[in-house]
């Protein structure tokens, strides 16, 4: 907690807001993961943590470290970019794995792909 | 004033992220199916990474950033390998 | 030019990443450019087709739309998780969508956008018929989602890539 006294309010307020936003959204994502009923519903919960949860904390970190070091420090953006690009890959693979496993067991929920060129009636 | 505001926000963020990591860990342990556990692991490493970022802001060092980056990369590789295992039954083909 | 820098977008991205991770000084810029050129040439034998982007305006428009949509769906999904009062009314479900996109780049970016947005998840895609399976967290109207994916995202992506 060094040097926080010298930070002006116009930096401290956005940093605090971004921190509150990011950590609250991340917690909501994990809370949803715990609470939702089916696997396909739970698949949506972590994206809360990886979209604006990560973005809020990364923006707060960029603002604070840039002010403390006296120059623009953007390396946290790498983490935000990485998380935003990699989480969908994992979630897609998990979704397909769940579909395959459910179909192999003959669960009624995931519908099979329609055969042929016809899109389903809208 | 701003020091109090920042230490409140940082403390709140640390507690919230630690709680979130616990919830994700609960889902990992509880299941009920293998894909739920992998999904819990995915959320767990993201929360741990964010917690490291916030801790780095508290202590003012950049070592936590590097640790967070490593957690992110390793977590991605681990969860993708697990998801592929669930998809195919083997990791390497 | 195209023989020396076979993948200009990849090389440019690598230079930016290198400068972000180190420090924006001329020395690191030269080192990063050398690494980016070598990496671009190393990729050339793996993937013979270089990415060709058109309509930079459409890229900016798509980025803006996706940012706004992610903010909106973050608010919507976190509200649904918090209240859960609509749990009797909230119906999550699967939607089949007929896509026009055929190129793997277009499909990959579309899948990233759809899955990164809270509330929608890309589950699978059949390359022969071009039908994708989407899971929607709060499904009210299937036709509305088909319209959103096809006209809001896919049309712009087709303009950019194909």
CSV table of C-alpha atoms in Angstrom, one decimal:
chain,number,residue,atom,x,y,z
A,1,UNK,CA,0.0,0.0,0.0
A,2,UNK,CA,2.7,2.4,-0.9
A,3,UNK,CA,2.0,5.8,-2.4
A,4,UNK,CA,-1.7,5.6,-2.5
A,5,UNK,CA,-2.1,8.9,-0.6
A,6,UNK,CA,-0.7,10.9,-3.5
A,7,UNK,CA,-3.2,9.5,-6.0
A,8,UNK,CA,-5.7,12.2,-7.1
A,9,UNK,CA,-9.4,11.4,-6.8
A,10,UNK,CA,-10.0,11.5,-10.6
A,11,UNK,CA,-7.7,8.4,-10.9
A,12,UNK,CA,-8.8,6.7,-7.7
A,13,UNK,CA,-12.6,6.8,-8.4
A,14,UNK,CA,-12.5,5.1,-11.8
A,15,UNK,CA,-10.0,2.6,-10.5
A,16,UNK,CA,-12.2,1.7,-7.6
A,17,UNK,CA,-15.3,1.6,-9.9
A,18,UNK,CA,-13.6,-0.7,-12.4
A,19,UNK,CA,-12.4,-3.0,-9.5
A,20,UNK,CA,-15.9,-3.2,-8.0
A,21,UNK,CA,-17.5,-3.9,-11.4
A,22,UNK,CA,-14.9,-6.5,-12.4
A,23,UNK,CA,-14.8,-8.4,-9.2
A,24,UNK,CA,-18.6,-8.3,-8.8
A,25,UNK,CA,-19.1,-9.7,-12.3
A,26,UNK,CA,-16.5,-12.4,-11.7
A,27,UNK,CA,-18.2,-13.4,-8.5
A,28,UNK,CA,-21.6,-13.5,-10.2
A,29,UNK,CA,-20.2,-15.7,-12.9
A,30,UNK,CA,-18.9,-18.2,-10.3
A,31,UNK,CA,-22.2,-17.9,-8.4
A,32,UNK,CA,-24.1,-18.7,-11.5
A,33,UNK,CA,-21.8,-21.7,-12.1
A,34,UNK,CA,-22.7,-23.0,-8.7
A,35,UNK,CA,-26.4,-22.3,-8.8
A,36,UNK,CA,-27.7,-23.0,-12.4
A,37,UNK,CA,-29.4,-26.3,-12.9
A,38,UNK,CA,-28.3,-27.8,-16.2
A,39,UNK,CA,-24.8,-28.0,-17.8
A,40,UNK,CA,-25.8,-26.0,-20.8
A,41,UNK,CA,-27.0,-23.2,-18.6
A,42,UNK,CA,-23.8,-23.3,-16.6
A,43,UNK,CA,-21.8,-23.0,-19.8
A,44,UNK,CA,-22.8,-19.3,-19.9
A,45,UNK,CA,-21.7,-18.4,-16.4
A,46,UNK,CA,-17.9,-18.2,-16.8
A,47,UNK,CA,-18.2,-15.8,-19.8
A,48,UNK,CA,-19.3,-13.1,-17.3
A,49,UNK,CA,-15.9,-13.5,-15.5
A,50,UNK,CA,-14.0,-13.6,-18.8
A,51,UNK,CA,-15.6,-10.7,-20.6
A,52,UNK,CA,-16.3,-7.7,-18.3
A,53,UNK,CA,-15.0,-9.3,-15.2
A,54,UNK,CA,-11.5,-9.5,-16.7
A,55,UNK,CA,-11.9,-6.2,-18.6
A,56,UNK,CA,-12.8,-4.3,-15.4
A,57,UNK,CA,-9.9,-5.5,-13.4
A,58,UNK,CA,-7.4,-5.1,-16.3
A,59,UNK,CA,-8.6,-1.5,-16.9
A,60,UNK,CA,-8.3,-0.7,-13.2
A,61,UNK,CA,-4.8,-2.2,-13.2
A,62,UNK,CA,-3.7,-0.3,-16.3
A,63,UNK,CA,-4.9,3.0,-14.8
A,64,UNK,CA,-3.3,2.5,-11.4
A,65,UNK,CA,0.1,1.2,-12.6
A,66,UNK,CA,0.3,3.8,-15.3
A,67,UNK,CA,-0.2,6.5,-12.7
A,68,UNK,CA,2.2,5.0,-10.2
A,69,UNK,CA,5.0,4.5,-12.8
A,70,UNK,CA,4.4,7.8,-14.6
A,71,UNK,CA,4.1,6.2,-18.0
A,72,UNK,CA,1.6,4.3,-20.0
A,73,UNK,CA,1.8,0.6,-18.9
A,74,UNK,CA,-0.3,-1.5,-21.1
A,75,UNK,CA,1.0,-5.0,-20.6
A,76,UNK,CA,-2.2,-6.1,-18.7
A,77,UNK,CA,-3.9,-5.8,-22.1
A,78,UNK,CA,-2.1,-9.0,-23.1
A,79,UNK,CA,-4.0,-10.9,-20.3
A,80,UNK,CA,-7.3,-9.4,-21.4
A,81,UNK,CA,-6.8,-10.3,-25.0
A,82,UNK,CA,-5.5,-13.8,-24.2
A,83,UNK,CA,-8.5,-14.6,-21.9
A,84,UNK,CA,-11.0,-13.2,-24.4
A,85,UNK,CA,-9.5,-15.3,-27.2
A,86,UNK,CA,-9.0,-18.6,-25.4
A,87,UNK,CA,-12.1,-18.9,-23.2
A,88,UNK,CA,-14.5,-19.4,-26.1
A,89,UNK,CA,-12.2,-22.1,-27.5
A,90,UNK,CA,-12.4,-24.1,-24.3
A,91,UNK,CA,-16.1,-23.5,-23.9
A,92,UNK,CA,-16.8,-24.6,-27.5
A,93,UNK,CA,-14.8,-27.8,-27.0
A,94,UNK,CA,-16.6,-28.4,-23.7
A,95,UNK,CA,-20.0,-27.8,-25.3
A,96,UNK,CA,-19.3,-30.2,-28.1
A,97,UNK,CA,-17.9,-32.8,-25.6
A,98,UNK,CA,-21.1,-32.5,-23.5
A,99,UNK,CA,-23.3,-32.8,-26.7
A,100,UNK,CA,-21.4,-36.0,-27.7
A,101,UNK,CA,-21.6,-37.5,-24.3
A,102,UNK,CA,-25.3,-36.7,-23.9
A,103,UNK,CA,-26.1,-38.1,-27.4
A,104,UNK,CA,-24.1,-41.2,-26.7
A,105,UNK,CA,-26.2,-41.8,-23.6
A,106,UNK,CA,-29.4,-41.1,-25.6
A,107,UNK,CA,-30.4,-38.1,-23.5
A,108,UNK,CA,-33.4,-36.3,-25.0
A,109,UNK,CA,-32.2,-32.7,-24.5
A,110,UNK,CA,-29.7,-31.8,-27.2
A,111,UNK,CA,-31.5,-32.0,-30.6
A,112,UNK,CA,-29.7,-33.7,-33.5
A,113,UNK,CA,-28.6,-31.7,-36.4
A,114,UNK,CA,-31.3,-31.5,-39.1
A,115,UNK,CA,-30.5,-33.6,-42.1
A,116,UNK,CA,-30.1,-32.0,-45.5
A,117,UNK,CA,-30.1,-28.4,-46.5
A,118,UNK,CA,-33.4,-27.3,-45.0
A,119,UNK,CA,-33.1,-24.9,-42.1
A,120,UNK,CA,-35.6,-25.6,-39.3
A,121,UNK,CA,-38.8,-23.7,-39.7
A,122,UNK,CA,-38.3,-20.3,-38.0
B,1,UNK,CA,-9.5,9.9,0.9
B,2,UNK,CA,-8.3,8.3,-2.2
B,3,UNK,CA,-6.1,5.9,-0.2
B,4,UNK,CA,-9.1,4.8,1.8
B,5,UNK,CA,-11.2,4.4,-1.3
B,6,UNK,CA,-8.5,2.3,-3.1
B,7,UNK,CA,-7.8,0.1,-0.2
B,8,UNK,CA,-11.6,-0.6,0.2
B,9,UNK,CA,-12.0,-1.4,-3.5
B,10,UNK,CA,-8.9,-3.6,-3.5
B,11,UNK,CA,-9.9,-5.4,-0.4
B,12,UNK,CA,-13.4,-6.0,-1.7
B,13,UNK,CA,-12.1,-7.3,-5.0
B,14,UNK,CA,-9.7,-9.7,-3.3
B,15,UNK,CA,-12.5,-11.1,-1.1
B,16,UNK,CA,-15.0,-11.3,-4.0
B,17,UNK,CA,-12.5,-13.1,-6.2
B,18,UNK,CA,-11.4,-15.5,-3.5
B,19,UNK,CA,-15.1,-16.3,-2.8
B,20,UNK,CA,-15.6,-16.8,-6.6
B,21,UNK,CA,-12.6,-19.2,-6.7
B,22,UNK,CA,-14.2,-21.1,-3.8
B,23,UNK,CA,-17.5,-21.4,-5.6
B,24,UNK,CA,-15.8,-22.6,-8.8
B,25,UNK,CA,-13.8,-25.1,-6.7
B,26,UNK,CA,-17.0,-26.3,-5.2
B,27,UNK,CA,-18.4,-27.0,-8.7
B,28,UNK,CA,-15.2,-28.8,-9.6
B,29,UNK,CA,-15.4,-31.1,-6.6
B,30,UNK,CA,-19.1,-31.6,-6.8
B,31,UNK,CA,-19.5,-32.4,-10.5
B,32,UNK,CA,-21.9,-34.0,-11.1
B,33,UNK,CA,-20.5,-34.9,-14.6
B,34,UNK,CA,-17.0,-34.6,-16.0
B,35,UNK,CA,-17.7,-31.6,-18.1
B,36,UNK,CA,-19.0,-29.7,-15.1
B,37,UNK,CA,-15.7,-30.4,-13.4
B,38,UNK,CA,-13.7,-29.1,-16.3
B,39,UNK,CA,-15.9,-26.0,-16.5
B,40,UNK,CA,-15.3,-25.4,-12.8
B,41,UNK,CA,-11.6,-25.7,-13.3
B,42,UNK,CA,-11.8,-23.2,-16.2
B,43,UNK,CA,-13.6,-20.7,-13.9
B,44,UNK,CA,-11.2,-21.5,-11.1
B,45,UNK,CA,-8.1,-20.6,-13.0
B,46,UNK,CA,-9.6,-17.4,-14.4
B,47,UNK,CA,-10.5,-16.3,-10.9
B,48,UNK,CA,-7.1,-17.2,-9.6
B,49,UNK,CA,-5.5,-15.2,-12.4
B,50,UNK,CA,-7.7,-12.1,-11.6
B,51,UNK,CA,-6.9,-12.5,-7.9
B,52,UNK,CA,-3.2,-12.4,-8.8
B,53,UNK,CA,-3.7,-9.2,-10.9
B,54,UNK,CA,-5.5,-7.5,-7.9
B,55,UNK,CA,-2.8,-8.7,-5.5
B,56,UNK,CA,-0.2,-7.2,-7.9
B,57,UNK,CA,-2.0,-3.9,-7.7
B,58,UNK,CA,-2.0,-4.1,-3.8
B,59,UNK,CA,1.7,-4.8,-3.5
B,60,UNK,CA,2.8,-2.7,-6.5
B,61,UNK,CA,5.1,-5.2,-8.0
B,62,UNK,CA,5.0,-6.6,-11.5
B,63,UNK,CA,5.9,-10.2,-10.5
B,64,UNK,CA,2.2,-11.0,-9.9
B,65,UNK,CA,1.4,-9.9,-13.5
B,66,UNK,CA,3.9,-12.5,-14.8
B,67,UNK,CA,2.5,-15.2,-12.5
B,68,UNK,CA,-1.0,-14.3,-13.8
B,69,UNK,CA,0.2,-14.6,-17.4
B,70,UNK,CA,1.6,-18.1,-16.6
B,71,UNK,CA,-1.6,-19.2,-14.9
B,72,UNK,CA,-3.6,-18.0,-17.9
B,73,UNK,CA,-1.5,-19.9,-20.4
B,74,UNK,CA,-1.2,-23.1,-18.4
B,75,UNK,CA,-4.9,-23.0,-17.4
B,76,UNK,CA,-5.9,-22.7,-21.1
B,77,UNK,CA,-3.7,-25.6,-22.2
B,78,UNK,CA,-4.9,-27.8,-19.3
B,79,UNK,CA,-8.6,-27.2,-19.9
B,80,UNK,CA,-8.3,-27.6,-23.6
B,81,UNK,CA,-6.5,-30.9,-23.1
B,82,UNK,CA,-9.2,-32.0,-20.7
B,83,UNK,CA,-12.0,-30.9,-23.0
B,84,UNK,CA,-10.4,-32.7,-25.9
B,85,UNK,CA,-10.1,-35.8,-23.8
B,86,UNK,CA,-13.8,-35.7,-23.0
B,87,UNK,CA,-14.6,-35.2,-26.7
B,88,UNK,CA,-12.5,-38.0,-28.1
B,89,UNK,CA,-11.4,-40.2,-25.2
B,90,UNK,CA,-7.7,-39.4,-25.9
B,91,UNK,CA,-5.6,-36.3,-25.6
B,92,UNK,CA,-3.2,-37.0,-28.4
B,93,UNK,CA,-4.1,-38.5,-31.7
C,1,UNK,CA,7.0,-7.6,-50.3
C,2,UNK,CA,4.7,-10.6,-50.0
C,3,UNK,CA,7.7,-13.0,-50.1
C,4,UNK,CA,9.5,-11.1,-47.4
C,5,UNK,CA,6.5,-10.7,-45.2
C,6,UNK,CA,4.1,-13.5,-46.0
C,7,UNK,CA,1.8,-12.8,-43.1
C,8,UNK,CA,1.7,-9.1,-42.5
C,9,UNK,CA,-1.2,-9.2,-40.0
C,10,UNK,CA,0.5,-11.9,-37.9
C,11,UNK,CA,3.8,-10.0,-38.0
C,12,UNK,CA,2.1,-6.7,-37.0
C,13,UNK,CA,0.3,-8.4,-34.2
C,14,UNK,CA,3.5,-10.1,-32.9
C,15,UNK,CA,5.3,-6.7,-32.9
C,16,UNK,CA,2.5,-5.1,-30.9
C,17,UNK,CA,2.5,-8.1,-28.4
C,18,UNK,CA,6.3,-7.9,-28.1
C,19,UNK,CA,6.2,-4.2,-27.3
C,20,UNK,CA,3.4,-4.6,-24.8
C,21,UNK,CA,5.3,-7.3,-22.9
C,22,UNK,CA,8.6,-5.5,-22.9
C,23,UNK,CA,8.9,-1.7,-23.2
C,24,UNK,CA,8.3,0.6,-26.2
C,25,UNK,CA,11.9,1.5,-26.9
C,26,UNK,CA,13.7,1.4,-30.3
C,27,UNK,CA,15.9,-1.5,-29.3
C,28,UNK,CA,12.9,-3.7,-28.4
C,29,UNK,CA,11.1,-2.5,-31.6
C,30,UNK,CA,14.0,-3.8,-33.8
C,31,UNK,CA,14.2,-7.1,-31.9
C,32,UNK,CA,10.4,-7.5,-32.1
C,33,UNK,CA,10.4,-6.8,-35.8
C,34,UNK,CA,13.1,-9.5,-36.4
C,35,UNK,CA,11.1,-12.0,-34.4
C,36,UNK,CA,7.9,-11.1,-36.2
C,37,UNK,CA,9.5,-11.5,-39.6
C,38,UNK,CA,11.0,-14.9,-38.7
C,39,UNK,CA,7.7,-16.1,-37.2
C,40,UNK,CA,5.8,-15.0,-40.3
C,41,UNK,CA,8.1,-16.9,-42.5
C,42,UNK,CA,8.1,-19.9,-40.3
C,43,UNK,CA,4.3,-20.0,-40.6
C,44,UNK,CA,4.4,-19.7,-44.4
C,45,UNK,CA,5.0,-23.4,-45.1
C,46,UNK,CA,2.3,-24.4,-42.7
C,47,UNK,CA,-0.6,-22.3,-44.0
C,48,UNK,CA,-0.1,-21.4,-47.6
C,49,UNK,CA,-3.1,-19.0,-47.7
C,50,UNK,CA,-2.5,-15.6,-46.2
C,51,UNK,CA,-5.4,-13.9,-44.6
C,52,UNK,CA,-6.9,-11.2,-46.8
C,53,UNK,CA,-9.0,-8.6,-45.0
C,54,UNK,CA,-11.3,-6.2,-46.8
C,55,UNK,CA,-13.4,-3.2,-45.7
C,56,UNK,CA,-11.6,-1.9,-42.6
C,57,UNK,CA,-14.7,0.2,-41.9
C,58,UNK,CA,-16.7,-3.0,-41.5
C,59,UNK,CA,-14.1,-4.4,-39.0
C,60,UNK,CA,-14.5,-1.2,-36.9
C,61,UNK,CA,-18.3,-1.4,-37.1
C,62,UNK,CA,-18.2,-5.1,-36.1
C,63,UNK,CA,-15.9,-4.4,-33.2
C,64,UNK,CA,-18.2,-1.6,-32.0
C,65,UNK,CA,-21.3,-3.8,-32.3
C,66,UNK,CA,-19.7,-6.7,-30.4
C,67,UNK,CA,-18.5,-4.4,-27.6
C,68,UNK,CA,-21.9,-2.9,-27.1
C,69,UNK,CA,-23.6,-6.3,-27.3
C,70,UNK,CA,-21.1,-7.8,-24.7
C,71,UNK,CA,-21.9,-4.9,-22.3
C,72,UNK,CA,-25.6,-5.4,-22.8
C,73,UNK,CA,-25.6,-9.1,-22.4
C,74,UNK,CA,-23.3,-8.9,-19.4
C,75,UNK,CA,-25.9,-6.8,-17.7
C,76,UNK,CA,-28.8,-9.0,-18.8
C,77,UNK,CA,-27.2,-12.3,-17.8
C,78,UNK,CA,-25.9,-11.1,-14.4
C,79,UNK,CA,-29.4,-9.7,-13.7
C,80,UNK,CA,-30.9,-13.1,-14.6
C,81,UNK,CA,-28.4,-15.0,-12.3
C,82,UNK,CA,-29.1,-12.6,-9.5
C,83,UNK,CA,-32.8,-12.5,-9.5
C,84,UNK,CA,-33.6,-16.0,-10.7
C,85,UNK,CA,-37.1,-15.0,-10.0
C,86,UNK,CA,-38.0,-15.6,-13.6
C,87,UNK,CA,-36.6,-19.1,-13.3
C,88,UNK,CA,-40.1,-20.5,-14.1
C,89,UNK,CA,-40.4,-18.2,-17.1
C,90,UNK,CA,-36.8,-18.3,-18.3
C,91,UNK,CA,-36.4,-20.9,-20.9
C,92,UNK,CA,-32.9,-21.8,-22.2
C,93,UNK,CA,-32.8,-23.7,-25.4
C,94,UNK,CA,-31.2,-24.8,-28.6
C,95,UNK,CA,-31.5,-23.0,-31.9
C,96,UNK,CA,-30.5,-24.3,-35.3
C,97,UNK,CA,-29.2,-21.6,-37.6
C,98,UNK,CA,-28.5,-21.9,-41.3
C,99,UNK,CA,-25.2,-20.1,-42.0
C,100,UNK,CA,-24.0,-18.7,-45.4
C,101,UNK,CA,-20.3,-18.5,-44.3
C,102,UNK,CA,-18.1,-21.3,-45.6
C,103,UNK,CA,-14.5,-20.1,-45.0
C,104,UNK,CA,-12.9,-21.4,-41.7
C,105,UNK,CA,-11.7,-17.9,-40.7
C,106,UNK,CA,-15.3,-16.5,-40.9
C,107,UNK,CA,-16.7,-19.4,-38.9
C,108,UNK,CA,-13.9,-19.2,-36.3
C,109,UNK,CA,-14.4,-15.4,-35.7
C,110,UNK,CA,-18.2,-15.9,-35.6
C,111,UNK,CA,-17.8,-18.7,-33.1
C,112,UNK,CA,-15.5,-16.5,-30.9
C,113,UNK,CA,-18.0,-13.6,-31.0
C,114,UNK,CA,-21.0,-15.8,-30.2
C,115,UNK,CA,-19.3,-17.7,-27.4
C,116,UNK,CA,-17.5,-14.7,-25.8
C,117,UNK,CA,-20.9,-12.9,-25.5
C,118,UNK,CA,-22.6,-14.1,-22.3
C,119,UNK,CA,-25.9,-15.7,-22.9
C,120,UNK,CA,-25.1,-17.4,-26.2
C,121,UNK,CA,-22.8,-20.4,-26.8
C,122,UNK,CA,-21.8,-22.0,-30.1
C,123,UNK,CA,-22.1,-25.7,-29.7
C,124,UNK,CA,-21.4,-27.3,-33.1
C,125,UNK,CA,-21.4,-26.7,-36.8
C,126,UNK,CA,-22.0,-29.1,-39.7
C,127,UNK,CA,-19.7,-28.1,-42.5
C,128,UNK,CA,-21.7,-29.9,-45.2
C,129,UNK,CA,-25.1,-28.3,-44.6
C,130,UNK,CA,-23.8,-25.2,-43.0
C,131,UNK,CA,-26.1,-25.5,-40.0
C,132,UNK,CA,-24.9,-24.4,-36.6
C,133,UNK,CA,-26.3,-25.3,-33.2
C,134,UNK,CA,-26.6,-22.4,-30.7
C,135,UNK,CA,-27.5,-22.5,-27.1
C,136,UNK,CA,-29.3,-19.5,-25.7
C,137,UNK,CA,-29.5,-18.7,-22.0
C,138,UNK,CA,-32.7,-16.7,-22.2
C,139,UNK,CA,-34.6,-18.0,-25.2
C,140,UNK,CA,-37.7,-15.9,-26.0
C,141,UNK,CA,-38.0,-16.1,-29.8
C,142,UNK,CA,-36.0,-18.5,-32.0
C,143,UNK,CA,-36.5,-16.5,-35.2
C,144,UNK,CA,-35.1,-13.4,-33.5
C,145,UNK,CA,-31.9,-15.2,-32.7
C,146,UNK,CA,-31.6,-16.6,-36.2
C,147,UNK,CA,-32.1,-13.1,-37.5
C,148,UNK,CA,-29.5,-11.6,-35.0
C,149,UNK,CA,-26.8,-14.0,-35.9
C,150,UNK,CA,-27.3,-14.0,-39.6
C,151,UNK,CA,-27.8,-10.3,-40.1
C,152,UNK,CA,-26.0,-8.6,-37.3
C,153,UNK,CA,-22.7,-10.6,-37.2
C,154,UNK,CA,-22.6,-12.9,-40.2
C,155,UNK,CA,-23.4,-10.3,-42.8
C,156,UNK,CA,-20.5,-8.1,-41.7
C,157,UNK,CA,-18.1,-11.0,-41.4
C,158,UNK,CA,-19.0,-12.1,-45.0
C,159,UNK,CA,-18.2,-8.6,-46.1
C,160,UNK,CA,-14.8,-8.6,-44.4
C,161,UNK,CA,-13.6,-12.1,-45.3
C,162,UNK,CA,-15.4,-13.6,-48.3
